[in-house]
Coordinates of C-alpha atoms in Angstrom, one line a residue:
Chain A
M201 CA -14.5 11.8 10.8
D202 CA -15.7 8.4 9.5
K203 CA -13.1 8.7 6.7
I204 CA -10.3 9.2 9.2
I205 CA -11.5 6.2 11.3
S206 CA -11.7 4.1 8.2
I207 CA -8.1 4.9 7.2
L208 CA -6.9 4.2 10.7
S209 CA -8.8 0.9 10.9
N210 CA -7.4 -0.1 7.6
I211 CA -3.9 0.3 9.0
R212 CA -4.6 -1.3 12.4
P213 CA -7.9 -3.3 12.2
E214 CA -7.4 -4.8 15.6
F215 CA -8.0 -1.5 17.5
D216 CA -11.1 0.6 18.1
F217 CA -10.0 4.1 17.4
T218 CA -13.2 5.6 18.8
T219 CA -12.3 4.6 22.3
S220 CA -8.7 5.8 22.6
K221 CA -7.8 9.3 23.7
D222 CA -4.1 8.8 22.8
F223 CA -3.3 6.5 19.9
I224 CA 0.4 6.9 20.4
S225 CA 0.7 6.2 24.2
D226 CA -1.9 3.4 23.9
G227 CA 0.3 1.7 21.3
F228 CA -2.3 1.9 18.5
I229 CA 0.1 3.4 16.0
D230 CA 3.9 3.4 16.0
S231 CA 6.1 5.7 14.0
F232 CA 5.9 3.6 10.9
D233 CA 2.1 3.4 11.0
L234 CA 2.2 7.2 11.3
V235 CA 4.1 7.5 8.1
T236 CA 1.7 5.2 6.3
F237 CA -1.2 7.1 7.8
V238 CA 0.1 10.5 6.7
A239 CA 0.6 9.2 3.1
A240 CA -3.0 7.9 3.1
L241 CA -4.4 11.2 4.4
D242 CA -2.4 13.1 1.8
K243 CA -3.9 10.9 -0.9
E244 CA -7.5 10.6 0.4
F245 CA -7.9 14.3 1.2
G246 CA -5.8 15.8 -1.6
I247 CA -3.5 17.6 0.8
K248 CA 0.2 17.8 1.7
I249 CA 0.8 17.5 5.4
K250 CA 4.1 19.2 6.1
G251 CA 7.0 17.1 7.4
T252 CA 7.3 19.4 10.4
E253 CA 3.7 18.6 11.3
I254 CA 4.4 14.9 11.6
V255 CA 4.7 14.9 15.4
P256 CA 2.7 12.8 17.9
E257 CA 0.6 15.7 19.2
N258 CA -1.0 16.1 15.8
F259 CA -2.0 12.4 15.6
C260 CA -2.7 11.4 19.2
N261 CA -6.5 11.3 18.8
L262 CA -9.3 12.0 16.3
K263 CA -9.8 15.6 17.4
A264 CA -6.2 16.4 16.8
I265 CA -6.1 14.7 13.4
A266 CA -9.3 16.6 12.4
A267 CA -7.8 19.9 13.5
L268 CA -4.7 19.3 11.3
L269 CA -6.8 18.3 8.3
K270 CA -9.0 21.4 8.7
K271 CA -5.9 23.5 8.8
H272 CA -5.1 22.2 5.3
G273 CA -8.6 23.0 4.1
A274 CA -9.9 19.5 4.1
E275 CA -13.5 18.8 4.9
V276 CA -13.8 16.5 7.9
Chain B
M52 CA 29.7 27.4 8.6
K53 CA 29.3 29.3 5.3
F54 CA 31.8 28.6 2.6
K55 CA 32.6 29.4 -1.0
Y56 CA 35.2 28.3 -3.6
R57 CA 36.1 29.5 -7.0
N58 CA 37.8 27.9 -10.0
K59 CA 37.0 24.3 -9.0
K60 CA 35.1 21.6 -10.8
I61 CA 34.0 18.0 -10.7
T62 CA 35.4 16.2 -13.8
G63 CA 34.2 12.7 -13.2
V64 CA 31.9 10.5 -11.1
L65 CA 32.0 6.7 -10.9
S66 CA 29.6 4.8 -8.7
V67 CA 30.1 1.2 -7.7
V68 CA 27.4 -1.0 -6.2
P69 CA 27.7 -4.7 -5.2
K70 CA 26.1 -7.2 -7.6
N71 CA 24.5 -8.9 -4.6
F72 CA 21.1 -7.7 -3.5
K73 CA 18.1 -8.7 -1.5
T74 CA 14.5 -7.6 -2.0
F75 CA 12.2 -6.3 0.7
D76 CA 9.7 -9.0 0.0
E77 CA 12.3 -11.7 0.6
E78 CA 13.2 -10.3 4.0
M79 CA 9.7 -9.5 5.2
E80 CA 9.7 -12.6 7.4
N81 CA 12.6 -11.2 9.4
Y82 CA 10.4 -8.4 10.9
Q83 CA 7.9 -8.8 13.8
A84 CA 5.2 -6.6 12.3
D85 CA 2.4 -8.2 10.3
K86 CA 2.8 -8.5 6.6
A87 CA 0.0 -6.1 5.6
R88 CA 1.5 -3.3 7.6
T89 CA 5.0 -4.0 6.4
K90 CA 3.8 -4.0 2.7
R91 CA 2.1 -0.6 3.1
L92 CA 5.3 0.7 4.6
K93 CA 7.3 -0.7 1.6
L94 CA 5.2 1.4 -0.8
V95 CA 5.4 4.6 1.2
M96 CA 9.1 4.4 2.0
G97 CA 10.0 3.2 -1.4
Y98 CA 11.7 0.0 -0.2
D99 CA 12.3 -2.6 -2.9
R100 CA 15.8 -3.9 -3.2
H101 CA 19.1 -3.1 -1.5
H102 CA 22.5 -4.0 -2.7
M103 CA 24.9 -5.3 -0.1
V104 CA 28.4 -6.7 -0.1
E105 CA 29.1 -10.3 0.5
D106 CA 30.8 -11.3 3.8
G107 CA 34.4 -10.3 3.9
V108 CA 34.3 -7.5 1.4
T109 CA 35.7 -4.3 2.7
V110 CA 35.7 -0.6 1.8
S111 CA 39.2 -0.9 0.4
D112 CA 38.2 -3.8 -1.8
M113 CA 35.5 -1.9 -3.4
S114 CA 37.6 1.3 -3.6
V115 CA 40.5 -0.5 -5.3
F116 CA 38.1 -2.1 -7.7
G117 CA 36.6 1.3 -8.7
M118 CA 40.0 3.0 -9.0
N119 CA 41.4 0.1 -11.2
Y120 CA 38.3 0.4 -13.4
L121 CA 39.2 4.1 -14.0
F122 CA 42.9 3.3 -14.6
D123 CA 42.1 0.3 -16.9
N124 CA 39.7 2.4 -19.0
G125 CA 42.0 5.4 -19.4
L126 CA 39.7 7.6 -17.3
L127 CA 42.4 8.4 -14.7
K128 CA 46.2 8.3 -14.6
K129 CA 48.0 7.4 -11.3
E130 CA 50.5 10.2 -11.9
D131 CA 47.7 12.8 -11.9
I132 CA 46.5 12.1 -8.4
S133 CA 47.6 14.6 -5.7
A134 CA 45.4 13.5 -2.9
L135 CA 43.0 10.7 -1.9
V136 CA 40.2 11.7 0.4
L137 CA 38.2 8.8 1.7
V138 CA 34.9 9.4 3.5
T139 CA 33.6 6.4 5.4
E140 CA 32.1 5.1 8.6
S141 CA 33.0 1.5 7.9
P142 CA 36.8 1.6 7.7
D143 CA 38.9 -1.6 7.2
Y144 CA 40.6 -0.9 10.5
F145 CA 40.7 1.5 13.5
L146 CA 44.2 2.2 12.2
P147 CA 45.7 2.7 9.7
P148 CA 43.5 5.0 7.7
T149 CA 41.7 3.1 4.9
S150 CA 42.9 5.8 2.4
N151 CA 46.5 4.7 3.2
V152 CA 45.5 1.0 2.6
V153 CA 43.9 2.0 -0.8
Q154 CA 47.0 4.0 -1.7
G155 CA 49.2 1.1 -0.9
R156 CA 47.1 -1.5 -2.8
L157 CA 47.1 0.7 -5.8
E158 CA 50.8 1.5 -5.6
L159 CA 50.2 5.2 -5.8
S160 CA 53.1 7.7 -5.3
T161 CA 54.2 8.4 -1.8
D162 CA 53.5 12.1 -2.7
V163 CA 49.8 11.3 -2.7
L164 CA 48.2 12.8 0.5
C165 CA 45.8 10.3 2.1
I166 CA 43.0 11.5 4.4
D167 CA 40.2 9.5 6.0
I168 CA 37.1 11.4 7.1
N169 CA 34.5 9.9 9.4
Q170 CA 31.2 11.2 8.1
G171 CA 28.0 9.5 6.9
C172 CA 25.0 10.9 5.1
C173 CA 26.5 14.4 4.8
G174 CA 29.9 12.8 3.7
Y175 CA 29.6 14.0 0.1
I176 CA 29.3 17.7 1.2
V177 CA 32.2 17.3 3.7
G178 CA 34.3 15.4 1.2
L179 CA 33.9 18.0 -1.5
M180 CA 34.8 20.8 1.0
E181 CA 38.0 19.0 1.8
A182 CA 38.8 18.4 -1.8
F183 CA 38.1 22.0 -2.8
A184 CA 40.3 23.2 0.1
L185 CA 43.2 21.0 -0.9
L186 CA 43.2 22.4 -4.4
E187 CA 44.2 25.8 -3.0
Q188 CA 47.7 24.4 -2.6
E189 CA 50.2 24.9 -5.4
D190 CA 50.8 22.3 -8.1
M191 CA 47.7 20.3 -7.3
K192 CA 46.4 18.1 -10.0
K193 CA 43.5 15.8 -9.3
I194 CA 41.9 15.1 -5.9
V195 CA 40.3 11.7 -5.7
L196 CA 37.3 11.8 -3.4
I197 CA 36.1 8.4 -2.4
N198 CA 32.8 8.0 -0.5
A199 CA 32.4 4.5 0.7
D200 CA 30.2 2.6 3.1
I201 CA 29.2 -1.0 3.8
L202 CA 27.0 -0.4 6.8
S203 CA 24.7 -3.3 5.9
R204 CA 27.1 -5.4 7.9
K205 CA 26.3 -3.4 11.0
A206 CA 22.5 -3.3 10.7
S207 CA 20.4 -6.1 12.4
K208 CA 18.4 -8.2 9.9
E209 CA 15.5 -8.1 12.4
D210 CA 15.5 -4.3 12.7
R211 CA 12.7 -2.9 10.5
N212 CA 14.0 0.6 11.4
S213 CA 17.4 0.2 9.7
Y214 CA 17.8 -3.0 7.7
P215 CA 15.4 -2.5 4.8
L216 CA 17.2 0.7 3.8
A217 CA 20.8 -0.5 4.5
G218 CA 22.8 -0.4 1.3
D219 CA 26.4 -0.6 0.4
A220 CA 28.3 1.3 -2.4
I221 CA 31.3 3.4 -3.1
S222 CA 31.8 6.3 -5.4
V223 CA 34.9 8.0 -6.9
T224 CA 34.6 11.7 -7.7
I225 CA 37.4 13.6 -9.4
V226 CA 37.8 17.2 -8.4
E227 CA 40.3 19.6 -9.9
N228 CA 41.1 23.2 -10.6
S229 CA 39.3 25.0 -13.5
S230 CA 39.4 28.3 -15.3
D231 CA 35.6 28.5 -14.7
E232 CA 35.0 31.5 -12.4
S233 CA 31.6 30.4 -11.2
L234 CA 31.3 30.3 -7.5
I235 CA 30.6 27.1 -5.5
Q236 CA 28.7 28.1 -2.4
G237 CA 27.3 26.3 0.5
E238 CA 26.6 26.0 4.2
I239 CA 27.0 23.3 6.8
K240 CA 25.8 22.8 10.3
M241 CA 26.5 20.3 13.0
D242 CA 24.9 19.4 16.4
G243 CA 26.8 17.0 18.5
T244 CA 24.3 17.2 21.3
R245 CA 22.1 14.9 19.2
H246 CA 24.9 12.4 18.3
E247 CA 23.0 9.4 19.9
V248 CA 20.1 9.7 17.4
L249 CA 22.1 7.7 14.8
M250 CA 24.9 5.5 16.2
I251 CA 26.6 2.2 16.6
P252 CA 26.9 2.1 20.4
A253 CA 29.5 -0.6 20.8
G254 CA 32.7 -1.4 19.1
G255 CA 34.7 1.7 19.9
F256 CA 36.8 2.6 22.9
K257 CA 33.8 4.0 24.8
M258 CA 32.1 0.6 24.8
P259 CA 34.3 -2.2 23.3
S260 CA 32.5 -5.1 21.7
T261 CA 32.0 -8.0 24.2
P262 CA 29.7 -11.1 24.3
E263 CA 27.3 -8.8 26.3
T264 CA 27.1 -6.1 23.6
A265 CA 26.4 -8.8 21.1
V266 CA 23.2 -10.0 22.9
V267 CA 20.2 -9.2 20.8
R268 CA 17.3 -7.4 22.5
E269 CA 13.9 -6.4 21.4
D270 CA 12.7 -2.8 21.5
S271 CA 9.2 -1.6 22.2
Y272 CA 8.3 -1.7 18.5
G273 CA 9.4 -5.3 18.1
N274 CA 12.8 -4.5 16.4
R275 CA 15.6 -6.8 17.5
R276 CA 19.2 -5.6 17.6
S277 CA 22.3 -5.6 19.7
L278 CA 24.6 -2.8 20.9
D279 CA 27.0 -3.8 18.1
N280 CA 24.3 -2.9 15.5
L281 CA 23.4 0.4 14.0
V282 CA 20.6 2.1 15.8
M283 CA 18.5 4.8 14.3
Q284 CA 15.8 6.7 16.2
G285 CA 13.6 7.0 13.2
R286 CA 11.1 9.6 14.5
E287 CA 13.9 11.9 15.8
V288 CA 15.8 11.6 12.5
F289 CA 12.7 12.4 10.5
H290 CA 11.9 15.4 12.6
F291 CA 15.5 16.6 12.5
V292 CA 15.6 16.5 8.7
Q293 CA 12.3 18.2 8.2
T294 CA 13.0 21.0 10.7
E295 CA 16.6 21.7 9.9
V296 CA 17.2 21.1 6.2
P297 CA 14.7 23.3 4.5
P298 CA 15.6 26.5 6.4
L299 CA 19.3 25.9 5.7
I300 CA 18.7 25.6 2.0
E301 CA 16.3 28.6 1.8
G302 CA 18.8 30.7 3.8
L303 CA 21.6 29.6 1.5
F304 CA 19.6 30.5 -1.6
E305 CA 18.7 33.9 -0.2
R306 CA 22.3 34.7 0.8
I307 CA 23.7 33.8 -2.6
G308 CA 20.8 35.1 -4.7
V309 CA 19.7 31.9 -6.2
L310 CA 16.0 31.2 -7.0
K311 CA 14.6 27.7 -6.5
S312 CA 13.7 27.7 -10.2
D313 CA 17.4 28.3 -11.1
I314 CA 18.3 24.8 -9.9
D315 CA 18.1 22.0 -12.5
W316 CA 18.6 19.2 -10.0
Y317 CA 18.1 18.8 -6.3
L318 CA 20.4 15.9 -5.6
F319 CA 19.7 15.1 -2.0
H320 CA 20.7 12.3 0.4
Q321 CA 18.0 9.6 0.3
P322 CA 17.2 7.8 3.5
N323 CA 13.7 6.9 2.1
K324 CA 11.3 8.1 -0.5
F325 CA 8.8 9.5 1.9
M326 CA 11.3 11.8 3.6
V327 CA 12.7 13.1 0.3
E328 CA 9.2 13.8 -1.0
K329 CA 8.3 15.7 2.1
L330 CA 11.4 17.8 1.7
A331 CA 10.4 18.5 -1.9
E332 CA 7.0 19.6 -0.7
E333 CA 8.4 21.8 2.0
L334 CA 10.8 23.5 -0.4
D335 CA 8.1 23.7 -3.1
V336 CA 10.3 21.8 -5.6
P337 CA 8.8 19.5 -8.2
Y338 CA 9.4 15.8 -7.4
E339 CA 11.0 15.3 -10.8
K340 CA 13.7 17.8 -9.9
M341 CA 14.5 16.0 -6.6
P342 CA 14.9 12.2 -7.4
S343 CA 13.9 9.8 -4.7
N344 CA 14.6 6.5 -6.4
I345 CA 18.0 5.6 -5.0
V346 CA 16.7 3.8 -1.9
T347 CA 14.2 1.9 -4.1
N348 CA 16.9 0.6 -6.4
F349 CA 20.0 0.3 -4.2
G350 CA 19.2 1.0 -0.6
N351 CA 20.8 3.9 1.3
P352 CA 24.6 3.7 1.1
S353 CA 25.1 6.7 3.4
G354 CA 27.4 9.3 1.9
V355 CA 27.3 7.6 -1.5
T356 CA 23.6 8.4 -2.2
I357 CA 24.4 11.8 -3.8
P358 CA 27.1 10.6 -6.3
L359 CA 24.9 7.5 -6.9
N360 CA 22.1 9.9 -7.6
I361 CA 24.4 11.7 -10.2
S362 CA 25.4 8.5 -11.9
F363 CA 21.9 6.9 -11.9
N364 CA 19.6 9.8 -12.6
I365 CA 21.7 12.1 -14.8
S366 CA 24.0 9.5 -16.3
K367 CA 25.4 10.2 -19.8
R368 CA 23.7 13.6 -20.0
L369 CA 26.4 14.9 -17.8
L370 CA 29.0 14.3 -20.5
D371 CA 27.6 17.0 -22.8
E372 CA 25.4 19.2 -20.6
T373 CA 26.0 21.4 -17.6
F374 CA 23.5 21.7 -14.8
K375 CA 23.1 23.9 -11.8
V376 CA 22.6 21.6 -8.9
C377 CA 21.9 21.7 -5.2
F378 CA 23.5 18.9 -3.2
A379 CA 22.2 18.3 0.3
G380 CA 23.3 15.8 2.9
F381 CA 22.0 15.2 6.4
G382 CA 22.4 12.6 9.0
V383 CA 24.8 11.2 11.6
G384 CA 26.5 13.7 13.9
L385 CA 24.0 15.3 13.5
T386 CA 25.2 17.0 10.4
W387 CA 23.4 18.8 7.6
G388 CA 24.7 20.8 4.7
A389 CA 24.2 21.9 1.1
I390 CA 26.2 23.1 -1.8
V391 CA 25.1 25.0 -4.9
M392 CA 27.4 24.5 -7.9
N393 CA 27.5 23.8 -11.6
I394 CA 28.4 20.3 -12.8
G395 CA 28.7 19.1 -16.3
N396 CA 30.8 18.3 -19.3
V397 CA 32.5 15.7 -17.2
D398 CA 35.0 13.1 -18.5
F399 CA 32.9 10.3 -17.2
N400 CA 29.8 9.5 -15.2
E401 CA 29.2 5.8 -14.8
L402 CA 27.6 3.2 -12.6
I403 CA 29.2 -0.2 -12.5
E404 CA 28.8 -3.4 -10.4
F405 CA 31.4 -4.9 -8.1

């Protein structure tokens, strides 16, 4: 989980991602940040997140992101 | 719509890009987001430079320039042209059709049929379909398919959604009958219920341009544009492409009995590098078979990205070799479609500057 938080904080250092329950509606990440975040996750975890999976519900909080990564066999 | 043609071929491709270009780094100050975020976006999306026309240059200017290059270099004769199909979303006028303007400026025969088609990112697929269909008539010689767009003039410089990828270009593709029996097969779909996802809201009869439509407003992401500008709902466009394009292509391959490994080149429309790479991953196609470098080197000139892909990435190899290719376009309308065909041993395949 620390790795996910680290990647998110690298993209938007001004926010505390451990406190938000919905990164999208809280305005922590916009659609461009999401693209940057997905590219970073692909690289850091050695996975390929599908284009159809890049939807807000898979990235709204740490739990959702961890679930997506686990689906791709990543150790979170 | 499913379609197929026989005894047709592409015999030449010329792509023309403006000399003038700007780099993403030069324009970074225009955007509201901080530099670090914008730089990361540059790497992921593949933004680097985009070629754009100078003020006052029109689609007919660039088209006439390209056609004269072909005439002057002995690559095309005026008397061999049966029809001029021009696909654009940035016409010189509401009326007359820009194809008629081009015909007149080139002093082509009055027997040359001129057709404008309003299509964008899928414009190469739609244009080829029209060209192939016209060749079914008797005594047809060569169909000149011009794809042309200068939409940079409609993108707001302060809109990080659309301006970094806006690019201008035209292409001329020569299509003619052939003794080659190989089938050209494809499929195209359209969904007008989502037409607002990519649009220029003002300037037509529905919402004429006025001082009010020219007022620049900021959206919730800090992008600034007016109703006279191109607006692209990025997230919706991305989701549309990822959900609709792969099934269409896989369904087409299954129907016509083509394996993914049979295709030498996947020449797709290129809105940005990330989107193309995600399509390659979804289709399980190697990145090297599906180039994603057009937006990096030229920007996204709408329906011209596929022919520009041919000219830039296959280049002179197309003069002596033949490849099985899958063309795919997707965008405004919404429209998405693909064609599988052989292309090769062409008379010319060049990229020049305007």
